[in-house]
PDB file of C-alpha atoms in Angstrom:
ATOM      1  CA  MET A  63    -184.971-158.039 118.956  1.00 53.00           C
ATOM      2  CA  HIS A  64    -181.601-157.526 120.837  1.00 68.00           C
ATOM      3  CA  LYS A  65    -178.335-158.561 118.227  1.00 80.00           C
ATOM      4  CA  ASP A  66    -175.873-159.960 119.210  1.00 90.00           C
ATOM      5  CA  ILE A  67    -172.595-158.120 119.968  1.00 92.00           C
ATOM      6  CA  ALA A  68    -170.531-160.876 117.605  1.00 92.00           C
ATOM      7  CA  THR A  69    -170.289-160.469 114.309  1.00 92.00           C
ATOM      8  CA  PRO A  70    -168.758-158.173 111.895  1.00 92.00           C
ATOM      9  CA  MET A  71    -171.658-155.334 110.969  1.00 94.00           C
ATOM     10  CA  ARG A  72    -172.710-155.206 115.251  1.00 94.00           C
ATOM     11  CA  THR A  73    -169.047-154.979 115.697  1.00 93.00           C
ATOM     12  CA  LYS A  74    -168.211-152.079 113.410  1.00 93.00           C
ATOM     13  CA  GLU A  75    -171.485-150.702 114.355  1.00 94.00           C
ATOM     14  CA  ILE A  76    -170.309-150.444 117.500  1.00 93.00           C
ATOM     15  CA  LEU A  77    -167.105-149.074 117.372  1.00 92.00           C
ATOM     16  CA  ASP A  78    -167.897-146.311 114.442  1.00 93.00           C
ATOM     17  CA  LYS A  79    -170.512-145.233 116.500  1.00 95.00           C
ATOM     18  CA  TYR A  80    -168.112-144.209 119.141  1.00 93.00           C
ATOM     19  CA  GLY A  81    -165.466-143.503 117.431  1.00 92.00           C
ATOM     20  CA  PHE A  82    -163.305-146.279 118.931  1.00 89.00           C
ATOM     21  CA  SER A  83    -159.640-147.080 117.941  1.00 85.00           C
ATOM     22  CA  PHE A  84    -157.976-150.280 119.001  1.00 77.00           C
ATOM     23  CA  LYS A  85    -155.079-150.171 121.115  1.00 76.00           C
ATOM     24  CA  LYS A  86    -151.932-152.188 120.261  1.00 69.00           C
ATOM     25  CA  SER A  87    -150.618-151.467 123.443  1.00 67.00           C
ATOM     26  CA  LEU A  88    -153.423-153.003 124.919  1.00 69.00           C
ATOM     27  CA  GLY A  89    -153.473-156.014 123.209  1.00 68.00           C
ATOM     28  CA  GLN A  90    -157.025-155.551 121.656  1.00 76.00           C
ATOM     29  CA  ASN A  91    -158.490-158.186 119.417  1.00 84.00           C
ATOM     30  CA  PHE A  92    -162.085-158.063 119.228  1.00 88.00           C
ATOM     31  CA  LEU A  93    -164.129-161.760 118.487  1.00 91.00           C
ATOM     32  CA  ILE A  94    -166.480-161.798 115.881  1.00 91.00           C
ATOM     33  CA  ASP A  95    -167.710-164.606 115.227  1.00 94.00           C
ATOM     34  CA  THR A  96    -171.061-166.234 117.622  1.00 94.00           C
ATOM     35  CA  ASN A  97    -170.230-169.964 117.409  1.00 95.00           C
ATOM     36  CA  ILE A  98    -167.004-169.371 118.544  1.00 95.00           C
ATOM     37  CA  LEU A  99    -168.113-167.273 121.727  1.00 96.00           C
ATOM     38  CA  ASN A 100    -170.697-169.898 122.748  1.00 96.00           C
ATOM     39  CA  ARG A 101    -167.995-172.821 121.921  1.00 97.00           C
ATOM     40  CA  ILE A 102    -166.016-171.295 124.595  1.00 97.00           C
ATOM     41  CA  VAL A 103    -168.563-170.672 127.085  1.00 97.00           C
ATOM     42  CA  ASP A 104    -169.652-174.473 126.455  1.00 98.00           C
ATOM     43  CA  HIS A 105    -166.680-175.626 128.305  1.00 98.00           C
ATOM     44  CA  ALA A 106    -166.894-173.410 131.376  1.00 98.00           C
ATOM     45  CA  GLU A 107    -169.818-175.682 132.030  1.00 97.00           C
ATOM     46  CA  LEU A 108    -171.717-172.741 133.810  1.00 97.00           C
ATOM     47  CA  THR A 109    -175.179-173.252 135.270  1.00 93.00           C
ATOM     48  CA  GLY A 110    -177.987-170.828 136.058  1.00 92.00           C
ATOM     49  CA  HIS A 111    -175.953-170.776 140.029  1.00 94.00           C
ATOM     50  CA  SER A 112    -172.931-169.980 138.448  1.00 96.00           C
ATOM     51  CA  GLY A 113    -170.459-166.453 138.945  1.00 97.00           C
ATOM     52  CA  ALA A 114    -168.388-166.012 135.967  1.00 98.00           C
ATOM     53  CA  ILE A 115    -165.128-163.100 135.873  1.00 98.00           C
ATOM     54  CA  GLU A 116    -164.021-162.165 132.955  1.00 98.00           C
ATOM     55  CA  ILE A 117    -161.386-160.299 132.585  1.00 97.00           C
ATOM     56  CA  GLY A 118    -161.062-157.730 129.711  1.00 94.00           C
ATOM     57  CA  PRO A 119    -164.291-157.960 127.857  1.00 95.00           C
ATOM     58  CA  GLY A 120    -163.989-155.287 125.045  1.00 93.00           C
ATOM     59  CA  ILE A 121    -167.117-154.078 124.126  1.00 95.00           C
ATOM     60  CA  GLY A 122    -168.789-157.128 125.905  1.00 96.00           C
ATOM     61  CA  ALA A 123    -168.913-159.908 122.819  1.00 96.00           C
ATOM     62  CA  LEU A 124    -168.216-162.647 124.915  1.00 96.00           C
ATOM     63  CA  THR A 125    -169.615-160.940 127.952  1.00 97.00           C
ATOM     64  CA  GLU A 126    -173.293-161.171 126.299  1.00 97.00           C
ATOM     65  CA  GLN A 127    -172.785-164.814 126.345  1.00 97.00           C
ATOM     66  CA  LEU A 128    -171.960-165.231 129.553  1.00 98.00           C
ATOM     67  CA  ALA A 129    -174.782-162.888 131.088  1.00 97.00           C
ATOM     68  CA  LYS A 130    -177.420-165.165 129.139  1.00 97.00           C
ATOM     69  CA  ARG A 131    -176.140-168.130 130.872  1.00 96.00           C
ATOM     70  CA  ALA A 132    -174.195-167.244 134.351  1.00 97.00           C
ATOM     71  CA  GLU A 133    -176.248-166.205 137.121  1.00 96.00           C
ATOM     72  CA  LYS A 134    -173.631-163.122 137.433  1.00 97.00           C
ATOM     73  CA  VAL A 135    -170.845-161.774 135.699  1.00 98.00           C
ATOM     74  CA  VAL A 136    -168.116-159.681 136.743  1.00 98.00           C
ATOM     75  CA  ALA A 137    -165.636-158.175 133.937  1.00 98.00           C
ATOM     76  CA  PHE A 138    -162.759-156.533 135.060  1.00 97.00           C
ATOM     77  CA  GLU A 139    -161.840-153.645 132.464  1.00 95.00           C
ATOM     78  CA  ILE A 140    -158.723-151.451 132.232  1.00 93.00           C
ATOM     79  CA  ASP A 141    -159.572-148.835 129.155  1.00 92.00           C
ATOM     80  CA  GLN A 142    -161.588-146.327 130.217  1.00 94.00           C
ATOM     81  CA  ARG A 143    -163.119-145.262 126.757  1.00 93.00           C
ATOM     82  CA  LEU A 144    -164.370-148.955 126.669  1.00 95.00           C
ATOM     83  CA  LEU A 145    -166.578-147.960 129.833  1.00 97.00           C
ATOM     84  CA  PRO A 146    -169.595-146.134 128.309  1.00 96.00           C
ATOM     85  CA  ILE A 147    -169.867-149.166 125.514  1.00 96.00           C
ATOM     86  CA  LEU A 148    -170.034-151.450 127.852  1.00 97.00           C
ATOM     87  CA  GLU A 149    -172.832-149.588 129.189  1.00 97.00           C
ATOM     88  CA  ASP A 150    -174.435-149.457 126.282  1.00 96.00           C
ATOM     89  CA  THR A 151    -173.980-152.858 124.712  1.00 96.00           C
ATOM     90  CA  LEU A 152    -174.418-154.866 127.696  1.00 97.00           C
ATOM     91  CA  SER A 153    -177.527-152.780 129.316  1.00 96.00           C
ATOM     92  CA  PRO A 154    -180.368-155.885 128.595  1.00 96.00           C
ATOM     93  CA  TYR A 155    -178.239-157.497 131.366  1.00 97.00           C
ATOM     94  CA  SER A 156    -178.737-156.754 134.658  1.00 97.00           C
ATOM     95  CA  ASN A 157    -176.482-159.621 135.890  1.00 97.00           C
ATOM     96  CA  VAL A 158    -173.249-158.054 134.576  1.00 98.00           C
ATOM     97  CA  LYS A 159    -170.756-156.031 136.785  1.00 98.00           C
ATOM     98  CA  VAL A 160    -168.228-153.621 134.968  1.00 98.00           C
ATOM     99  CA  ILE A 161    -165.058-152.832 136.894  1.00 98.00           C
ATOM    100  CA  HIS A 162    -162.910-150.480 135.675  1.00 97.00           C
ATOM    101  CA  SER A 163    -159.464-151.774 137.085  1.00 96.00           C
ATOM    102  CA  ASP A 164    -156.116-153.459 135.861  1.00 96.00           C
ATOM    103  CA  VAL A 165    -157.048-156.890 137.173  1.00 96.00           C
ATOM    104  CA  LEU A 166    -153.260-157.405 137.673  1.00 96.00           C
ATOM    105  CA  LYS A 167    -153.060-154.630 140.512  1.00 97.00           C
ATOM    106  CA  ALA A 168    -156.945-155.480 141.684  1.00 97.00           C
ATOM    107  CA  ASP A 169    -157.722-157.020 145.026  1.00 97.00           C
ATOM    108  CA  VAL A 170    -159.732-160.441 143.144  1.00 96.00           C
ATOM    109  CA  GLN A 171    -159.885-162.061 146.045  1.00 95.00           C
ATOM    110  CA  ALA A 172    -162.143-159.156 147.755  1.00 96.00           C
ATOM    111  CA  VAL A 173    -163.953-158.982 144.274  1.00 96.00           C
ATOM    112  CA  VAL A 174    -164.751-162.839 144.376  1.00 95.00           C
ATOM    113  CA  LYS A 175    -165.154-162.387 147.950  1.00 94.00           C
ATOM    114  CA  GLU A 176    -168.305-159.498 147.718  1.00 95.00           C
ATOM    115  CA  GLU A 177    -169.833-160.325 144.048  1.00 96.00           C
ATOM    116  CA  PHE A 178    -169.856-163.710 144.842  1.00 95.00           C
ATOM    117  CA  GLY A 179    -170.803-164.714 148.216  1.00 86.00           C
ATOM    118  CA  GLU A 180    -173.452-167.008 148.058  1.00 75.00           C
ATOM    119  CA  GLN A 181    -172.635-168.667 144.526  1.00 77.00           C
ATOM    120  CA  GLU A 182    -170.662-172.008 145.135  1.00 86.00           C
ATOM    121  CA  ASP A 183    -169.828-172.341 141.570  1.00 96.00           C
ATOM    122  CA  VAL A 184    -167.186-169.744 140.054  1.00 97.00           C
ATOM    123  CA  MET A 185    -165.666-169.595 136.679  1.00 98.00           C
ATOM    124  CA  VAL A 186    -163.056-167.394 134.717  1.00 98.00           C
ATOM    125  CA  VAL A 187    -164.026-166.777 131.470  1.00 98.00           C
ATOM    126  CA  ALA A 188    -161.682-164.515 129.308  1.00 96.00           C
ATOM    127  CA  ASN A 189    -160.344-163.566 126.330  1.00 93.00           C
ATOM    128  CA  LEU A 190    -156.514-162.645 127.834  1.00 90.00           C
ATOM    129  CA  PRO A 191    -155.159-159.818 126.096  1.00 82.00           C
ATOM    130  CA  TYR A 192    -151.805-161.675 124.267  1.00 81.00           C
ATOM    131  CA  TYR A 193    -149.177-159.465 126.064  1.00 81.00           C
ATOM    132  CA  VAL A 194    -150.014-159.936 129.915  1.00 90.00           C
ATOM    133  CA  THR A 195    -151.545-163.565 129.461  1.00 93.00           C
ATOM    134  CA  THR A 196    -148.595-165.566 131.657  1.00 93.00           C
ATOM    135  CA  PRO A 197    -148.499-162.719 134.549  1.00 95.00           C
ATOM    136  CA  ILE A 198    -152.604-162.505 135.006  1.00 96.00           C
ATOM    137  CA  LEU A 199    -152.807-166.939 134.891  1.00 96.00           C
ATOM    138  CA  MET A 200    -150.196-166.772 137.888  1.00 95.00           C
ATOM    139  CA  LYS A 201    -151.462-163.889 140.004  1.00 96.00           C
ATOM    140  CA  LEU A 202    -155.363-165.741 139.330  1.00 96.00           C
ATOM    141  CA  LEU A 203    -153.511-169.738 140.162  1.00 96.00           C
ATOM    142  CA  GLU A 204    -150.830-168.244 143.063  1.00 93.00           C
ATOM    143  CA  GLU A 205    -154.267-166.207 145.393  1.00 94.00           C
ATOM    144  CA  ARG A 206    -155.625-169.569 145.193  1.00 93.00           C
ATOM    145  CA  LEU A 207    -159.244-167.631 144.546  1.00 93.00           C
ATOM    146  CA  PRO A 208    -162.008-170.223 145.427  1.00 93.00           C
ATOM    147  CA  ILE A 209    -162.722-170.411 141.603  1.00 96.00           C
ATOM    148  CA  ARG A 210    -163.562-174.073 139.834  1.00 97.00           C
ATOM    149  CA  GLY A 211    -161.657-173.206 137.009  1.00 98.00           C
ATOM    150  CA  ILE A 212    -160.271-171.190 134.432  1.00 98.00           C
ATOM    151  CA  VAL A 213    -161.502-171.374 130.317  1.00 98.00           C
ATOM    152  CA  CYS A 214    -159.705-168.662 128.423  1.00 97.00           C
ATOM    153  CA  MET A 215    -158.453-167.840 125.096  1.00 95.00           C
ATOM    154  CA  LEU A 216    -154.730-166.870 124.505  1.00 94.00           C
ATOM    155  CA  GLN A 217    -151.795-167.355 121.787  1.00 93.00           C
ATOM    156  CA  LYS A 218    -151.638-170.869 120.594  1.00 94.00           C
ATOM    157  CA  GLU A 219    -148.143-170.585 121.249  1.00 93.00           C
ATOM    158  CA  VAL A 220    -148.885-170.129 125.085  1.00 94.00           C
ATOM    159  CA  GLY A 221    -151.736-172.782 124.984  1.00 95.00           C
ATOM    160  CA  ASP A 222    -148.514-175.239 123.455  1.00 95.00           C
ATOM    161  CA  ARG A 223    -146.229-173.919 126.594  1.00 94.00           C
ATOM    162  CA  ILE A 224    -149.548-174.869 128.771  1.00 95.00           C
ATOM    163  CA  SER A 225    -150.145-177.711 127.942  1.00 93.00           C
ATOM    164  CA  ALA A 226    -146.577-179.123 127.626  1.00 94.00           C
ATOM    165  CA  LYS A 227    -145.593-182.978 128.268  1.00 94.00           C
ATOM    166  CA  PRO A 228    -142.065-183.468 129.685  1.00 95.00           C
ATOM    167  CA  GLY A 229    -138.829-183.971 126.641  1.00 94.00           C
ATOM    168  CA  THR A 230    -141.108-181.184 123.778  1.00 94.00           C
ATOM    169  CA  LYS A 231    -138.920-178.261 123.179  1.00 92.00           C
ATOM    170  CA  GLU A 232    -142.310-176.170 124.743  1.00 94.00           C
ATOM    171  CA  TYR A 233    -142.023-177.564 127.919  1.00 96.00           C
ATOM    172  CA  GLY A 234    -140.791-174.744 130.605  1.00 95.00           C
ATOM    173  CA  SER A 235    -141.022-173.978 133.833  1.00 94.00           C
ATOM    174  CA  LEU A 236    -144.891-172.255 132.765  1.00 94.00           C
ATOM    175  CA  SER A 237    -145.974-175.690 131.988  1.00 96.00           C
ATOM    176  CA  ILE A 238    -144.743-177.042 135.480  1.00 97.00           C
ATOM    177  CA  ALA A 239    -146.651-173.759 137.282  1.00 96.00           C
ATOM    178  CA  ILE A 240    -149.766-174.543 135.455  1.00 96.00           C
ATOM    179  CA  GLN A 241    -149.702-177.954 136.306  1.00 96.00           C
ATOM    180  CA  TYR A 242    -149.281-178.079 140.116  1.00 97.00           C
ATOM    181  CA  TYR A 243    -151.994-175.874 139.903  1.00 97.00           C
ATOM    182  CA  THR A 244    -154.165-177.164 137.555  1.00 97.00           C
ATOM    183  CA  LYS A 245    -155.478-180.012 135.080  1.00 96.00           C
ATOM    184  CA  ALA A 246    -154.670-178.580 131.437  1.00 96.00           C
ATOM    185  CA  GLU A 247    -156.151-179.300 128.706  1.00 95.00           C
ATOM    186  CA  THR A 248    -156.137-177.589 125.087  1.00 95.00           C
ATOM    187  CA  VAL A 249    -159.708-177.493 124.101  1.00 96.00           C
ATOM    188  CA  MET A 250    -160.047-175.832 120.790  1.00 96.00           C
ATOM    189  CA  ILE A 251    -158.243-173.417 118.060  1.00 96.00           C
ATOM    190  CA  VAL A 252    -159.117-170.843 116.929  1.00 95.00           C
ATOM    191  CA  PRO A 253    -157.930-168.979 113.571  1.00 93.00           C
ATOM    192  CA  LYS A 254    -156.764-165.206 113.345  1.00 92.00           C
ATOM    193  CA  THR A 255    -159.832-164.649 110.973  1.00 92.00           C
ATOM    194  CA  VAL A 256    -162.468-164.329 113.838  1.00 92.00           C
ATOM    195  CA  PHE A 257    -161.174-161.263 115.039  1.00 91.00           C
ATOM    196  CA  MET A 258    -161.416-157.548 114.439  1.00 86.00           C
ATOM    197  CA  PRO A 259    -158.537-156.289 113.569  1.00 86.00           C
ATOM    198  CA  GLN A 260    -157.196-159.405 113.061  1.00 87.00           C
ATOM    199  CA  PRO A 261    -154.247-160.675 114.974  1.00 86.00           C
ATOM    200  CA  ASN A 262    -150.906-162.353 113.602  1.00 87.00           C
ATOM    201  CA  VAL A 263    -151.427-165.688 115.186  1.00 89.00           C
ATOM    202  CA  ASP A 264    -153.923-168.367 115.573  1.00 91.00           C
ATOM    203  CA  SER A 265    -155.060-168.432 119.302  1.00 95.00           C
ATOM    204  CA  ALA A 266    -156.317-171.466 121.615  1.00 96.00           C
ATOM    205  CA  VAL A 267    -158.819-172.302 124.024  1.00 97.00           C
ATOM    206  CA  ILE A 268    -157.231-173.736 127.565  1.00 97.00           C
ATOM    207  CA  ARG A 269    -160.057-175.132 129.850  1.00 98.00           C
ATOM    208  CA  LEU A 270    -157.703-175.206 133.338  1.00 98.00           C
ATOM    209  CA  THR A 271    -159.315-176.979 136.136  1.00 98.00           C
ATOM    210  CA  LEU A 272    -158.191-176.749 139.994  1.00 97.00           C
ATOM    211  CA  HIS A 273    -156.807-178.995 141.699  1.00 96.00           C
ATOM    212  CA  GLU A 274    -158.066-179.541 145.291  1.00 93.00           C
ATOM    213  CA  GLU A 275    -154.680-180.660 146.375  1.00 94.00           C
ATOM    214  CA  PRO A 276    -151.145-180.320 144.071  1.00 96.00           C
ATOM    215  CA  PRO A 277    -150.068-183.257 142.528  1.00 97.00           C
ATOM    216  CA  VAL A 278    -146.786-183.464 144.443  1.00 98.00           C
ATOM    217  CA  LYS A 279    -145.661-182.297 148.140  1.00 98.00           C
ATOM    218  CA  VAL A 280    -142.996-179.942 148.092  1.00 98.00           C
ATOM    219  CA  LYS A 281    -141.236-178.305 151.758  1.00 97.00           C
ATOM    220  CA  ASP A 282    -141.916-174.606 150.344  1.00 97.00           C
ATOM    221  CA  GLU A 283    -143.658-173.594 147.085  1.00 95.00           C
ATOM    222  CA  GLY A 284    -141.614-170.087 146.652  1.00 95.00           C
ATOM    223  CA  PHE A 285    -138.691-172.278 146.836  1.00 97.00           C
ATOM    224  CA  PHE A 286    -139.961-175.457 144.371  1.00 97.00           C
ATOM    225  CA  PHE A 287    -140.968-172.516 141.674  1.00 96.00           C
ATOM    226  CA  ARG A 288    -137.740-171.272 142.072  1.00 96.00           C
ATOM    227  CA  VAL A 289    -136.197-174.311 141.622  1.00 97.00           C
ATOM    228  CA  THR A 290    -138.245-174.375 138.587  1.00 97.00           C
ATOM    229  CA  ARG A 291    -137.221-171.468 136.651  1.00 96.00           C
ATOM    230  CA  SER A 292    -133.655-172.078 137.205  1.00 97.00           C
ATOM    231  CA  SER A 293    -133.176-175.547 135.786  1.00 97.00           C
ATOM    232  CA  PHE A 294    -134.517-174.050 132.526  1.00 96.00           C
ATOM    233  CA  ALA A 295    -132.794-170.438 132.183  1.00 95.00           C
ATOM    234  CA  GLN A 296    -130.427-171.566 129.934  1.00 93.00           C
ATOM    235  CA  ARG A 297    -131.845-175.332 127.653  1.00 86.00           C
ATOM    236  CA  ARG A 298    -129.273-176.050 126.262  1.00 90.00           C
ATOM    237  CA  LYS A 299    -127.218-176.238 129.709  1.00 95.00           C
ATOM    238  CA  THR A 300    -127.329-179.208 132.257  1.00 97.00           C
ATOM    239  CA  ILE A 301    -129.522-178.940 134.956  1.00 97.00           C
ATOM    240  CA  LEU A 302    -126.456-178.513 137.257  1.00 97.00           C
ATOM    241  CA  ASN A 303    -124.824-175.903 135.289  1.00 97.00           C
ATOM    242  CA  ASN A 304    -128.286-173.900 135.624  1.00 97.00           C
ATOM    243  CA  LEU A 305    -128.465-174.640 139.495  1.00 97.00           C
ATOM    244  CA  THR A 306    -125.056-173.459 140.167  1.00 97.00           C
ATOM    245  CA  SER A 307    -124.872-170.227 138.216  1.00 96.00           C
ATOM    246  CA  GLN A 308    -128.912-169.485 139.252  1.00 96.00           C
ATOM    247  CA  LEU A 309    -129.118-170.479 142.947  1.00 95.00           C
ATOM    248  CA  PRO A 310    -127.739-168.370 145.320  1.00 92.00           C
ATOM    249  CA  ASP A 311    -124.048-169.078 146.398  1.00 93.00           C
ATOM    250  CA  GLY A 312    -124.787-171.716 143.815  1.00 92.00           C
ATOM    251  CA  LYS A 313    -121.227-172.011 142.960  1.00 94.00           C
ATOM    252  CA  GLN A 314    -119.705-172.753 145.840  1.00 95.00           C
ATOM    253  CA  LYS A 315    -122.789-174.639 147.477  1.00 95.00           C
ATOM    254  CA  LYS A 316    -121.835-177.501 144.325  1.00 96.00           C
ATOM    255  CA  GLU A 317    -120.919-180.459 146.146  1.00 96.00           C
ATOM    256  CA  GLU A 318    -124.225-179.869 147.843  1.00 96.00           C
ATOM    257  CA  ILE A 319    -126.027-179.516 144.374  1.00 97.00           C
ATOM    258  CA  LEU A 320    -124.691-182.534 143.179  1.00 97.00           C
ATOM    259  CA  ALA A 321    -125.710-184.772 146.250  1.00 97.00           C
ATOM    260  CA  ALA A 322    -129.407-183.159 145.999  1.00 97.00           C
ATOM    261  CA  LEU A 323    -129.465-184.135 142.864  1.00 98.00           C
ATOM    262  CA  HIS A 324    -127.726-188.016 143.657  1.00 97.00           C
ATOM    263  CA  GLU A 325    -130.321-188.044 146.269  1.00 97.00           C
ATOM    264  CA  ALA A 326    -133.637-187.108 144.397  1.00 97.00           C
ATOM    265  CA  GLY A 327    -132.367-189.700 141.126  1.00 97.00           C
ATOM    266  CA  ILE A 328    -131.823-187.165 139.085  1.00 98.00           C
ATOM    267  CA  VAL A 329    -128.669-188.092 136.608  1.00 97.00           C
ATOM    268  CA  GLU A 330    -126.742-184.585 136.526  1.00 95.00           C
ATOM    269  CA  SER A 331    -125.922-184.349 132.659  1.00 97.00           C
ATOM    270  CA  ARG A 332    -129.952-184.222 132.153  1.00 97.00           C
ATOM    271  CA  ARG A 333    -131.672-180.336 131.004  1.00 96.00           C
ATOM    272  CA  GLY A 334    -134.217-179.084 132.874  1.00 96.00           C
ATOM    273  CA  GLU A 335    -136.859-179.943 129.873  1.00 95.00           C
ATOM    274  CA  THR A 336    -136.270-184.018 130.676  1.00 96.00           C
ATOM    275  CA  LEU A 337    -137.855-183.711 133.978  1.00 97.00           C
ATOM    276  CA  SER A 338    -141.588-184.680 135.135  1.00 97.00           C
ATOM    277  CA  ILE A 339    -142.943-182.187 137.795  1.00 97.00           C
ATOM    278  CA  GLU A 340    -142.006-185.098 140.423  1.00 97.00           C
ATOM    279  CA  GLU A 341    -138.930-185.413 139.626  1.00 98.00           C
ATOM    280  CA  PHE A 342    -138.254-181.049 140.370  1.00 98.00           C
ATOM    281  CA  ALA A 343    -140.694-181.696 143.560  1.00 98.00           C
ATOM    282  CA  ASN A 344    -137.936-184.482 144.454  1.00 98.00           C
ATOM    283  CA  LEU A 345    -135.380-181.941 143.365  1.00 98.00           C
ATOM    284  CA  SER A 346    -136.246-179.243 145.447  1.00 98.00           C
ATOM    285  CA  ASN A 347    -137.225-180.714 148.666  1.00 98.00           C
ATOM    286  CA  ALA A 348    -133.666-182.311 148.400  1.00 98.00           C
ATOM    287  CA  LEU A 349    -132.371-178.711 147.883  1.00 97.00           C
ATOM    288  CA  TYR A 350    -134.103-177.308 150.054  1.00 97.00           C
ATOM    289  CA  PRO A 351    -132.105-177.833 153.286  1.00 96.00           C
ATOM    290  CA  TYR A 352    -128.788-176.455 151.673  1.00 95.00           C
ATOM    291  CA  PHE A 353    -130.460-173.381 150.260  1.00 93.00           C
ATOM    292  CA  ASN A 354    -132.508-171.955 153.951  1.00 88.00           C
TER     293      ASN A 354
END
C-alpha cells in the first residue's frame, strides 16, 4: 500500500533518505497534512479530464494529490536536488511530468500547448514560494495562459492584499492587477504548524478565477498598470502628488494631470487607496492622450 507523502513521518523519512536540507533562499516549506492538501485540491474543482500545473512541487506532497484527480500534472521545480526525490516519490503516478526549470524564466505558454494540447480545462495549483509569489502570479496572468484559474497557497498577508477592497490598508496596485484579470477569493487559512520547517507566518489559500473579459475597458493595459502603481507610490500622498512625481514629465504636466482627474470625476486631494478599479480605468483613459 502506497503511503501518502504528506505526513510528518513519511516526510522525515524521505528527507533523511536523501539527506535533504532546506534552502532558505528558495523558501522551502513542505506541507505535512494530507487533509489540508485535499482541501486545496477540492477548491481547484478538477475532473478526470483536467490538467494541473504545479509550481515548486518540493517532495511531491501536493503533486501526488493532484495526480489522483487530474488527467495530467506538470510541475516546475527549480531545485535540482529535488529531482531524484520526486522521481522516487511520484513513481506510482504515470500522469506526472516534472520540468526542471525556474517558472519565471520558462515559456509556460509553450508548455501548456505541448503538454495539455487536448485538455480544455487547465488549472494552476501550487504552494508558492513566499519570496516570489507576486512575480509568479503576475507572469501567469499577464501571459494570458489558456487556464481556468489558479488555486495557490501563499503568505496570508499577500492573500489579504490580493483580495483587499478600496479604502483598506491592504489595498494596493497588486489588488487592482489581480482584480483586473480575475475574481479573487480567499478560500482557507492554513496555520504554520502544518509545515516542515514551520514558517514564521500563517498562510492563505486563494482561488483566482479568470475573467473572460476584464471588468473595465482601458485604452492601454501597460499604461493603466503604470497609473495604478504610481498612485500608490507614497501612500500618504494625494493622487495628484503621486502622479506628478511618478509619471514621466509629471511635474511639467501638472495642469494636464489636473484636467484628467477632473474629466474622470476624481477630486485631486483623494489618495490612491480610495479609488476603485473603475475609477482607475477612467483616470488612466483620461491621462493616456497626455502621456502617449
